[in-house]
Amino acid sequence: MKVHVPRGESGALKRLGHIHMTVFDPDGRRVVGFLVKRPDVAGLVRRSDCFVALDALEQRGDDLVVTDRRWGTGTAAQRRLGLDWDRCIMWIGMDARTTKGKRLGLVSDAEFDRETGQVVSFFVGDGVVAETLVGALPIPVSMLRGCSKNCMVVDSAAERLALSGGVAARAGEGYAKAKAQGSKVAKKVDAQVSRAVAKGSKALGRQLGKTKGMFGSFMDEYKKARGSGT
């Protein structure tokens, strides 16, 4: 999603960059803002990311606009919010495990209240292709137990939760079978996309939006793997 800032008294908008990471407070249960990737200078010199506070953003159409650049961005915003920046968490792309050590997958998205930033639930899956086929595991924030060794730790009961979305999930297939079929199809993914998924570098919704044109052939392969041929 693109982020803009007002320029001068005219209020004309200037592009700041695009959101590429969600920032959560040290407790991990509240979204406090986003890291915005700014355009390179002259296409050569890479610029550092800019933190933009959630409460300083206003949605206009499909984009976001910074309403207070002075106090809504950078270290000024961090101080205003009283954030211990070094302890803030970026869940998206992190491994999720239960308190018993069972790996559930990668944290791919989060549902939160737009006004308060309070998280409702996290979504965990095996990457964009597998999630399209199998679905994601919605984990209520009440099951979050913390962060340990760069992993999200959740209650062991999370592994018994039902899948949400995905072709196989909607078809009522078992989780193990769906994951196995999803793995077969996932091998056909473009190498570049596979690397991006493996790094957990992008939120689920944005990754799907950029690659949805590729999924037609994946669906065909998935149906063949299921033996339906339709």
Short mmCIF file of C-alpha atoms in Angstrom, two decimals:
data_model
loop_
_atom_site.label_atom_id
_atom_site.label_comp_id
_atom_site.label_asym_id
_atom_site.label_seq_id
_atom_site.Cartn_x
_atom_site.Cartn_y
_atom_site.Cartn_z
CA MET A 1 0.00 0.00 0.00
CA LYS A 2 1.33 3.45 -0.94
CA VAL A 3 1.85 6.18 1.64
CA HIS A 4 1.79 9.90 0.83
CA VAL A 5 2.58 13.11 2.73
CA PRO A 6 1.10 16.60 2.14
CA ARG A 7 3.49 19.02 0.46
CA GLY A 8 3.39 22.73 1.25
CA GLU A 9 0.32 24.84 1.92
CA SER A 10 -1.43 23.56 -1.19
CA GLY A 11 -1.85 20.18 0.42
CA ALA A 12 -0.69 18.43 -2.74
CA LEU A 13 0.40 14.89 -1.98
CA LYS A 14 3.93 13.59 -2.37
CA ARG A 15 4.70 9.90 -2.27
CA LEU A 16 6.60 8.86 0.84
CA GLY A 17 6.91 5.19 -0.11
CA HIS A 18 5.04 1.95 0.49
CA ILE A 19 4.32 -0.11 3.58
CA HIS A 20 6.41 -3.23 3.83
CA MET A 21 6.35 -4.15 7.52
CA THR A 22 3.93 -3.85 10.43
CA VAL A 23 5.34 -2.80 13.81
CA PHE A 24 3.84 -4.13 17.05
CA ASP A 25 4.45 -2.88 20.58
CA PRO A 26 6.85 -4.85 22.85
CA ASP A 27 3.91 -6.82 24.22
CA GLY A 28 3.11 -7.90 20.65
CA ARG A 29 -0.63 -7.39 20.99
CA ARG A 30 -1.00 -3.92 19.50
CA VAL A 31 -0.06 -2.43 16.13
CA VAL A 32 1.72 0.89 16.69
CA GLY A 33 2.66 1.73 13.12
CA PHE A 34 4.43 0.66 9.97
CA LEU A 35 7.85 0.77 8.37
CA VAL A 36 7.61 2.54 5.04
CA LYS A 37 10.15 1.78 2.34
CA ARG A 38 11.13 5.04 0.66
CA PRO A 39 12.17 5.31 -3.01
CA ASP A 40 15.90 5.17 -3.69
CA VAL A 41 17.60 8.48 -4.47
CA ALA A 42 18.09 8.71 -8.24
CA GLY A 43 17.40 4.99 -8.31
CA LEU A 44 20.88 4.34 -6.89
CA VAL A 45 21.22 5.38 -3.24
CA ARG A 46 19.11 3.32 -0.88
CA ARG A 47 17.26 5.27 1.79
CA SER A 48 16.46 4.00 5.26
CA ASP A 49 12.92 2.96 6.14
CA CYS A 50 10.65 5.50 7.77
CA PHE A 51 8.47 4.63 10.77
CA VAL A 52 4.93 6.02 10.55
CA ALA A 53 2.61 5.81 13.55
CA LEU A 54 -0.78 4.16 13.06
CA ASP A 55 -2.60 7.15 14.58
CA ALA A 56 -0.94 9.48 12.05
CA LEU A 57 -2.38 7.71 9.02
CA GLU A 58 -5.61 8.41 7.20
CA GLN A 59 -6.97 6.25 4.42
CA ARG A 60 -7.88 7.98 1.17
CA GLY A 61 -9.07 5.61 -1.49
CA ASP A 62 -6.58 2.79 -1.85
CA ASP A 63 -3.70 4.76 -0.31
CA LEU A 64 -2.71 6.19 3.07
CA VAL A 65 -1.85 9.80 3.90
CA VAL A 66 0.28 10.99 6.82
CA THR A 67 -1.76 13.56 8.74
CA ASP A 68 1.08 14.84 10.96
CA ARG A 69 4.53 14.36 9.52
CA ARG A 70 6.33 16.13 12.37
CA TRP A 71 4.96 14.03 15.23
CA GLY A 72 3.68 11.06 13.27
CA THR A 73 6.92 9.81 11.75
CA GLY A 74 10.42 8.78 12.77
CA THR A 75 11.90 9.04 16.24
CA ALA A 76 9.53 11.87 17.17
CA ALA A 77 6.60 9.48 16.76
CA GLN A 78 8.39 6.79 18.73
CA ARG A 79 9.00 9.20 21.63
CA ARG A 80 5.44 10.53 21.50
CA LEU A 81 4.08 6.99 21.76
CA GLY A 82 6.53 6.14 24.53
CA LEU A 83 7.88 3.17 22.60
CA ASP A 84 10.89 1.15 23.62
CA TRP A 85 11.91 0.83 19.99
CA ASP A 86 14.48 -1.91 20.50
CA ARG A 87 11.82 -4.13 22.05
CA CYS A 88 9.12 -3.55 19.44
CA ILE A 89 8.24 -6.63 17.40
CA MET A 90 7.71 -7.29 13.71
CA TRP A 91 5.70 -10.52 13.73
CA ILE A 92 5.12 -10.84 9.99
CA GLY A 93 7.45 -13.48 8.55
CA MET A 94 8.39 -14.89 11.95
CA ASP A 95 8.08 -18.59 12.78
CA ALA A 96 5.17 -19.50 15.06
CA ARG A 97 5.54 -22.36 17.53
CA THR A 98 3.48 -23.72 20.39
CA THR A 99 4.66 -23.75 23.99
CA LYS A 100 5.46 -27.44 23.42
CA GLY A 101 7.76 -26.59 20.53
CA LYS A 102 5.56 -27.66 17.61
CA ARG A 103 6.10 -25.48 14.53
CA LEU A 104 2.88 -24.13 13.03
CA GLY A 105 4.30 -22.09 10.15
CA LEU A 106 5.01 -18.44 9.38
CA VAL A 107 3.06 -15.48 10.72
CA SER A 108 1.59 -14.07 7.53
CA ASP A 109 -0.95 -11.48 8.61
CA ALA A 110 -2.84 -9.97 11.54
CA GLU A 111 -6.35 -8.65 12.05
CA PHE A 112 -6.47 -5.55 14.26
CA ASP A 113 -8.70 -2.66 15.25
CA ARG A 114 -7.93 0.31 13.00
CA GLU A 115 -8.57 2.88 15.74
CA THR A 116 -6.76 1.31 18.70
CA GLY A 117 -4.30 -1.01 16.98
CA GLN A 118 -5.35 -3.87 19.26
CA VAL A 119 -4.82 -7.22 17.57
CA VAL A 120 -7.80 -9.55 17.22
CA SER A 121 -5.98 -12.52 15.71
CA PHE A 122 -2.85 -13.60 13.87
CA PHE A 123 -2.78 -15.76 10.75
CA VAL A 124 -0.19 -18.50 10.37
CA GLY A 125 0.54 -20.55 7.24
CA ASP A 126 3.24 -22.07 5.05
CA GLY A 127 3.60 -19.25 2.54
CA VAL A 128 1.51 -17.60 -0.14
CA VAL A 129 1.00 -20.61 -2.41
CA ALA A 130 0.32 -23.15 0.34
CA GLU A 131 -2.05 -20.72 2.06
CA THR A 132 -3.96 -20.17 -1.16
CA LEU A 133 -4.49 -23.92 -1.43
CA VAL A 134 -4.64 -25.00 2.19
CA GLY A 135 -5.65 -21.88 4.07
CA ALA A 136 -4.21 -20.06 7.08
CA LEU A 137 -4.53 -20.84 10.76
CA PRO A 138 -6.26 -17.97 12.63
CA ILE A 139 -4.85 -17.70 16.15
CA PRO A 140 -6.72 -15.46 18.64
CA VAL A 141 -4.47 -12.94 20.35
CA SER A 142 -5.51 -14.50 23.67
CA MET A 143 -3.38 -17.53 22.73
CA LEU A 144 -0.21 -15.45 22.30
CA ARG A 145 2.36 -16.36 24.94
CA GLY A 146 5.23 -14.15 23.84
CA CYS A 147 8.35 -14.08 21.71
CA SER A 148 11.32 -16.37 22.23
CA LYS A 149 14.41 -16.85 20.07
CA ASN A 150 12.85 -14.89 17.20
CA CYS A 151 9.75 -17.08 17.24
CA MET A 152 6.15 -16.29 18.12
CA VAL A 153 5.09 -18.59 20.95
CA VAL A 154 1.41 -19.51 21.24
CA ASP A 155 -0.67 -21.81 23.41
CA SER A 156 -0.38 -25.49 22.49
CA ALA A 157 -4.14 -25.57 21.84
CA ALA A 158 -3.51 -23.48 18.69
CA GLU A 159 -2.55 -26.57 16.68
CA ARG A 160 -6.12 -27.82 17.04
CA LEU A 161 -7.68 -24.70 15.53
CA ALA A 162 -9.53 -24.91 12.21
CA LEU A 163 -8.11 -23.52 8.98
CA SER A 164 -9.52 -20.35 7.50
CA GLY A 165 -9.87 -19.88 3.72
CA GLY A 166 -7.92 -21.70 1.05
CA VAL A 167 -9.18 -24.05 -1.63
CA ALA A 168 -8.70 -27.22 0.41
CA ALA A 169 -10.06 -25.71 3.61
CA ARG A 170 -13.26 -24.68 1.84
CA ALA A 171 -13.54 -28.14 0.30
CA GLY A 172 -13.41 -29.67 3.77
CA GLU A 173 -10.22 -31.68 3.25
CA GLY A 174 -8.12 -32.78 6.18
CA TYR A 175 -5.21 -30.57 7.17
CA ALA A 176 -2.52 -33.21 6.57
CA LYS A 177 -3.84 -34.15 3.12
CA ALA A 178 -4.32 -30.52 2.13
CA LYS A 179 -0.78 -29.65 3.16
CA ALA A 180 0.62 -32.59 1.21
CA GLN A 181 -1.23 -31.59 -1.95
CA GLY A 182 -0.28 -27.97 -1.43
CA SER A 183 3.38 -28.94 -1.21
CA LYS A 184 3.24 -30.68 -4.59
CA VAL A 185 1.84 -27.60 -6.28
CA ALA A 186 4.13 -25.23 -4.40
CA LYS A 187 7.12 -26.82 -6.13
CA LYS A 188 5.91 -25.25 -9.37
CA VAL A 189 6.15 -21.72 -8.03
CA ASP A 190 8.47 -19.26 -9.72
CA ALA A 191 11.87 -19.34 -7.97
CA GLN A 192 11.87 -15.64 -7.16
CA VAL A 193 8.48 -15.83 -5.48
CA SER A 194 9.59 -18.92 -3.58
CA ARG A 195 12.59 -17.05 -2.18
CA ALA A 196 10.42 -14.16 -1.08
CA VAL A 197 8.01 -16.51 0.66
CA ALA A 198 10.83 -18.41 2.32
CA LYS A 199 12.20 -15.18 3.76
CA GLY A 200 8.77 -14.28 5.06
CA SER A 201 9.47 -10.80 3.74
CA LYS A 202 5.96 -9.68 2.85
CA ALA A 203 2.53 -9.76 4.42
CA LEU A 204 0.11 -12.30 3.01
CA GLY A 205 -2.36 -9.85 1.50
CA ARG A 206 0.28 -7.89 -0.41
CA GLN A 207 2.04 -11.01 -1.62
CA LEU A 208 -1.21 -12.46 -2.93
CA GLY A 209 -2.04 -9.20 -4.67
CA LYS A 210 1.24 -9.18 -6.56
CA THR A 211 1.14 -12.81 -7.66
CA LYS A 212 -2.54 -13.60 -8.13
CA GLY A 213 -2.11 -13.72 -11.90
CA MET A 214 0.03 -16.83 -11.48
CA PHE A 215 -2.51 -18.92 -9.61
CA GLY A 216 -4.61 -20.11 -12.55
CA SER A 217 -2.12 -22.83 -13.47
CA PHE A 218 -1.63 -23.68 -9.80
CA MET A 219 -5.34 -24.40 -9.42
CA ASP A 220 -5.21 -26.73 -12.43
CA GLU A 221 -2.25 -28.59 -10.96
CA TYR A 222 -3.97 -28.78 -7.59
CA LYS A 223 -7.09 -30.33 -9.11
CA LYS A 224 -4.93 -32.87 -10.94
CA ALA A 225 -3.16 -33.74 -7.68
CA ARG A 226 -6.54 -34.31 -6.05
CA GLY A 227 -7.44 -36.63 -8.91
CA SER A 228 -10.57 -34.70 -9.82
CA GLY A 229 -9.38 -33.65 -13.25
CA THR A 230 -11.97 -30.85 -13.25
#
